[in-house]
Amino acid sequence: MSMVNADRVVPPLLPDEHNLLRAVAHCVNDIVFVKDLEGRHLFVNEAGARFFALAPAEVVGKTNHELLEPQTAEAVEATDRATYAAGRELKFEQTLTGPNGTRVFLTSKAPYRDAEGRLIGLLGISCDITERKRMEEELRRSHQETVDILESITDGFYTLDREWRLTYINRRAEEFLRMSRQTDIGRNIWKIYPDAVGSIFQEKYQKVMDEHVSVNFEAEYDGRWWELNVYPKSDGLSVFFRDITERTRACLALTQSEARYSLVFKATADVIYDWDNRTDQVFFNDAIESAFLYSKEKIELTGNWWADHVHPEDRRRVLASIWTAFAGTAVNWSAEYRFLKGDGTYVDVLDRAYIERDSSGRAMRTIGVMQDLTQQKRTEQLESERQHLRDAVAAMETVLGVVGHELRTPLAGLMAMSDYVLDPESAGTPERENFLKGMSHEIDRMSRTVDDLLEAARLNSGRARWNWEEFELEPVCREALETIRPLIDSSKVALSLRFEPGPATMWGDAAALRRLIINVLSNARKHTSAGSVDLKVSSAEFDGARWTEIEVSDTGGGITPEVLERLGEAFALNSGVVGSNFISGTGLGLAICKGIAEAHGGSVHFASDVGRGTRVTVRLRADLEGPAPVRQRLFSGAGESNKEAA
Amino acid sequence: MILIIDDVEIFREPIAACLRLAGFETTCAPDGVEGLKKAKELKPELILLDMAMPRMDGISFLRALRDEPALREVPVIALTAVSAKEYVNRAKDLNVCEYLLKSRFRAKELIERVRSHLGQSSRQPTSA
């Protein structure tokens, strides 16, 4: 039926020609159709009928409105109208939905005219491009994905063609290489970076290009380190690269710092340990062998081994301290203790450790240094001795100055007196006789000063010789008293001696003690013009020791507090420290007394009231069977206070 | 008249005696206070002054001496047992004509110095 209709409107064709065309039309995959002016299908081929899910004969005579959804039909007719309006062939890309689904067509439509040129309908060919569109879309998306990836990666990326021209640069590469895709795409890379010509970059790129192998290398460029991965491509090569400067630096720094530490580890004389607190394993550096004289192969490298070699007297304290540190939150720990060396001797160590903890605060690892303090202590001791010597030298210089002064004054007198005596014109004068006596007296005095100096020096240096024995105190005190008696005007000053509770014995050097008492009595005598000088000797026991106390009281002028403060300090009163017109003498006498008292385990104390008198108390141990060391520094400056304790 | 001020008797007295043998009149004082009293009273031609003395030391004595119009020009020879250095600065402007270190001179030399400061030639003692 459709054939009839079609035949009716189709221009006259040879029957063969007609059939041929029909046959051809049915064979092609594209849709071929002819419609009349009302939109009715005059012809549709097999492919066209398949779209409608019908046979060609079922389509002929029907409009699109009868065959398709109204929306689709309208869309098709719109293109029909456009074609009629244009009066010529037009091409449309249309997405149409038929019973079998939605397809995309590229359709050519042209007005259909009869032999006389009258418009009688429309003919068209639709090519189903659904697959092609899908493939194109796929390809586009895939390309975009690639580009997106290349744009988003942190590596720099660019591609070169076989003529070394840049064909693509990603954003990172633009940043890294300070290039721009606007200006640099298409440019020869060796022209952009002439300084890279002949470099490792060119060498490696050439290899990739020539041998079609991928290459990975690191190189420095523009002051930074780069890692490059270069891959061959059919039309050139692609380059991935990243900045590894920081990593390289860190790596270098690590290598250097490791080298340093390992050097320190090896070179130090201190024992360094690394103690794994979970396994109790300890790593020691070589100093455990060189300094502590153990063979690493022969010792158990554990914390237990360390603990066993801490001196038994220190062990409890040290272990308690370190376990407390582990149990707490401290990251630092230190202790001083004695540690047993391989040769069986102990070494004083200062152990300082750093405790590493896990997230829960548990001690995981303890790294520490055991420093041998022997050397340090020796140095400290030497330094202290040196300081002692410096002090002693300074004191001796002061003493020499004062001694110079002390001897120069009588020397000047001796010179003047001898000058007078030797002057012939002095013959027979009364002064001549006086000066000869004076000279003799001065010579005695100077001689005594020299003796005192030597004795003080011996006491000071601890080289005094003692004649130690147990002796009766009474005869010693009487002898001293009798030595002084002739110098006292008995009509003005009373001299007395008493013992409390009675005469006693003591251990010591009797001669030295006599000298001490004479000295104290002699001072009292010098400063007492009227009244009394009393010597009282008492014995007592306290604190489980036997003591002798020798007390000399006078009714003399007394001593001012500032003088009292410096009594017994050799030369203090003559060295300008204290100006006084009534104290004369070197001060050596009392300094010697203090030294003697100290050798007897005792001390000398002074109490005085200006205008009323002075009391000197010498306290001595009576039961020392040998001399006590004399610590006193007779020639040094301020010592302990001389004032009697209340 | 020469005034000798020194607290050390065994030095002061033989020096005075030596000066007397050489023809000078002398007077002595054991410290600055006494010395000043005697200086005002006797108007000495020259003073031998120990610097380190109790009560009034050499420097204080010199200051007091120079405050007296009549004594301002009296020549003073300072005697010290230690170096003169510490006094030189402190006694500046106090018109000390010479510092002598004790035990470094004999009586003869001292007499020479005294004569020279008094403008006398040697060997021609002037009796007062």
Tab-separated table of N, CA and C in Angstrom, chain A residues 405 408-420 423 425-426 431 435 442 580-581, chain B residues 8 10-11 13-15 17-18 20-21 54-55 81-82 101-108:
chain	number	residue	atom	x	y	z
A	405	HIS	N	109.229	46.333	108.443
A	405	HIS	CA	108.933	47.506	109.254
A	405	HIS	C	109.340	47.250	110.703
A	408	ARG	N	113.058	47.189	110.950
A	408	ARG	CA	113.715	48.424	110.526
A	408	ARG	C	113.726	49.466	111.651
A	409	THR	N	112.626	49.497	112.409
A	409	THR	CA	112.557	50.494	113.482
A	409	THR	C	113.676	50.288	114.518
A	410	PRO	N	113.811	49.065	115.082
A	410	PRO	CA	114.947	48.902	116.020
A	410	PRO	C	116.297	49.038	115.339
A	411	LEU	N	116.376	48.626	114.070
A	411	LEU	CA	117.652	48.763	113.348
A	411	LEU	C	118.058	50.231	113.234
A	412	ALA	N	117.067	51.065	112.909
A	412	ALA	CA	117.348	52.494	112.780
A	412	ALA	C	117.854	53.038	114.114
A	413	GLY	N	117.207	52.527	115.221
A	413	GLY	CA	117.651	52.949	116.550
A	413	GLY	C	119.075	52.491	116.821
A	414	LEU	N	119.343	51.224	116.469
A	414	LEU	CA	120.689	50.683	116.676
A	414	LEU	C	121.723	51.496	115.904
A	415	MET	N	121.396	51.856	114.683
A	415	MET	CA	122.325	52.637	113.858
A	415	MET	C	122.611	53.996	114.495
A	416	ALA	N	121.530	54.644	114.937
A	416	ALA	CA	121.700	55.974	115.529
A	416	ALA	C	122.526	55.891	116.815
A	417	MET	N	122.200	54.837	117.617
A	417	MET	CA	122.929	54.690	118.880
A	417	MET	C	124.399	54.380	118.634
A	418	SER	N	124.655	53.476	117.682
A	418	SER	CA	126.055	53.136	117.423
A	418	SER	C	126.794	54.336	116.821
A	419	ASP	N	126.109	55.118	115.985
A	419	ASP	CA	126.730	56.336	115.436
A	419	ASP	C	127.158	57.286	116.559
A	420	TYR	N	126.282	57.366	117.531
A	420	TYR	CA	126.619	58.256	118.654
A	420	TYR	C	127.802	57.713	119.447
A	423	ASP	N	131.100	58.101	117.841
A	423	ASP	CA	131.608	59.472	117.668
A	423	ASP	C	132.558	59.786	118.831
A	425	GLU	N	133.544	62.314	120.067
A	425	GLU	CA	133.122	63.397	120.941
A	425	GLU	C	132.116	62.955	122.002
A	426	SER	N	131.581	61.709	121.835
A	426	SER	CA	130.593	61.230	122.812
A	426	SER	C	131.260	60.623	124.045
A	431	GLU	N	124.927	59.742	128.033
A	431	GLU	CA	124.144	59.073	126.976
A	431	GLU	C	124.869	57.846	126.429
A	435	PHE	N	123.070	54.383	125.784
A	435	PHE	CA	122.863	53.838	124.447
A	435	PHE	C	123.491	52.460	124.299
A	442	GLU	N	117.970	46.164	122.632
A	442	GLU	CA	117.309	46.066	121.318
A	442	GLU	C	117.715	44.805	120.580
A	580	SER	N	97.009	51.993	117.603
A	580	SER	CA	96.911	51.974	119.053
A	580	SER	C	98.234	52.396	119.631
A	581	ASN	N	98.195	53.192	120.641
A	581	ASN	CA	99.460	53.621	121.233
A	581	ASN	C	99.807	52.791	122.452
B	8	VAL	N	109.238	56.383	118.810
B	8	VAL	CA	110.188	55.333	119.181
B	8	VAL	C	111.389	55.970	119.881
B	10	ILE	N	114.039	54.712	121.342
B	10	ILE	CA	115.392	54.246	121.050
B	10	ILE	C	115.911	54.794	119.720
B	11	PHE	N	115.047	55.425	118.949
B	11	PHE	CA	115.498	56.090	117.733
B	11	PHE	C	115.615	57.596	117.974
B	13	GLU	N	115.939	59.422	120.725
B	13	GLU	CA	116.955	59.950	121.644
B	13	GLU	C	118.369	59.904	121.069
B	14	PRO	N	118.809	58.768	120.479
B	14	PRO	CA	120.166	58.809	119.896
B	14	PRO	C	120.295	59.806	118.745
B	15	ILE	N	119.214	59.981	117.951
B	15	ILE	CA	119.277	60.969	116.857
B	15	ILE	C	119.485	62.370	117.449
B	17	ALA	N	120.776	63.064	120.309
B	17	ALA	CA	122.115	63.123	120.895
B	17	ALA	C	123.168	63.373	119.821
B	18	CYS	N	123.039	62.707	118.698
B	18	CYS	CA	123.982	62.887	117.585
B	18	CYS	C	123.941	64.336	117.103
B	20	ARG	N	123.081	66.907	118.768
B	20	ARG	CA	123.678	67.777	119.782
B	20	ARG	C	125.196	67.742	119.695
B	21	LEU	N	125.718	66.510	119.464
B	21	LEU	CA	127.179	66.401	119.302
B	21	LEU	C	127.650	67.254	118.136
B	54	PRO	N	101.272	57.334	117.092
B	54	PRO	CA	99.946	57.350	117.713
B	54	PRO	C	99.477	58.779	118.007
B	55	ARG	N	98.203	58.892	118.366
B	55	ARG	CA	97.544	60.156	118.726
B	55	ARG	C	97.434	61.131	117.571
B	81	ALA	N	109.386	54.481	108.280
B	81	ALA	CA	109.970	53.144	108.365
B	81	ALA	C	109.592	52.339	107.123
B	82	VAL	N	108.511	52.756	106.467
B	82	VAL	CA	108.147	52.093	105.205
B	82	VAL	C	108.405	53.078	104.083
B	101	LEU	N	114.227	57.349	104.653
B	101	LEU	CA	113.767	56.038	105.096
B	101	LEU	C	114.638	55.597	106.269
B	102	LYS	N	113.958	55.280	107.374
B	102	LYS	CA	114.691	54.866	108.572
B	102	LYS	C	115.553	53.644	108.281
B	103	SER	N	116.705	53.569	108.915
B	103	SER	CA	117.702	52.511	108.763
B	103	SER	C	118.418	52.580	107.414
B	104	ARG	N	118.128	53.651	106.641
B	104	ARG	CA	118.830	53.803	105.363
B	104	ARG	C	119.830	54.971	105.403
B	105	PHE	N	119.955	55.577	106.557
B	105	PHE	CA	120.920	56.678	106.631
B	105	PHE	C	121.663	56.603	107.961
B	106	ARG	N	122.876	57.083	107.949
B	106	ARG	CA	123.636	57.165	109.185
B	106	ARG	C	123.512	58.590	109.728
B	107	ALA	N	123.909	58.770	110.984
B	107	ALA	CA	123.757	60.063	111.652
B	107	ALA	C	124.456	61.188	110.881
B	108	LYS	N	125.664	60.864	110.369
B	108	LYS	CA	126.436	61.875	109.624
B	108	LYS	C	125.654	62.419	108.440
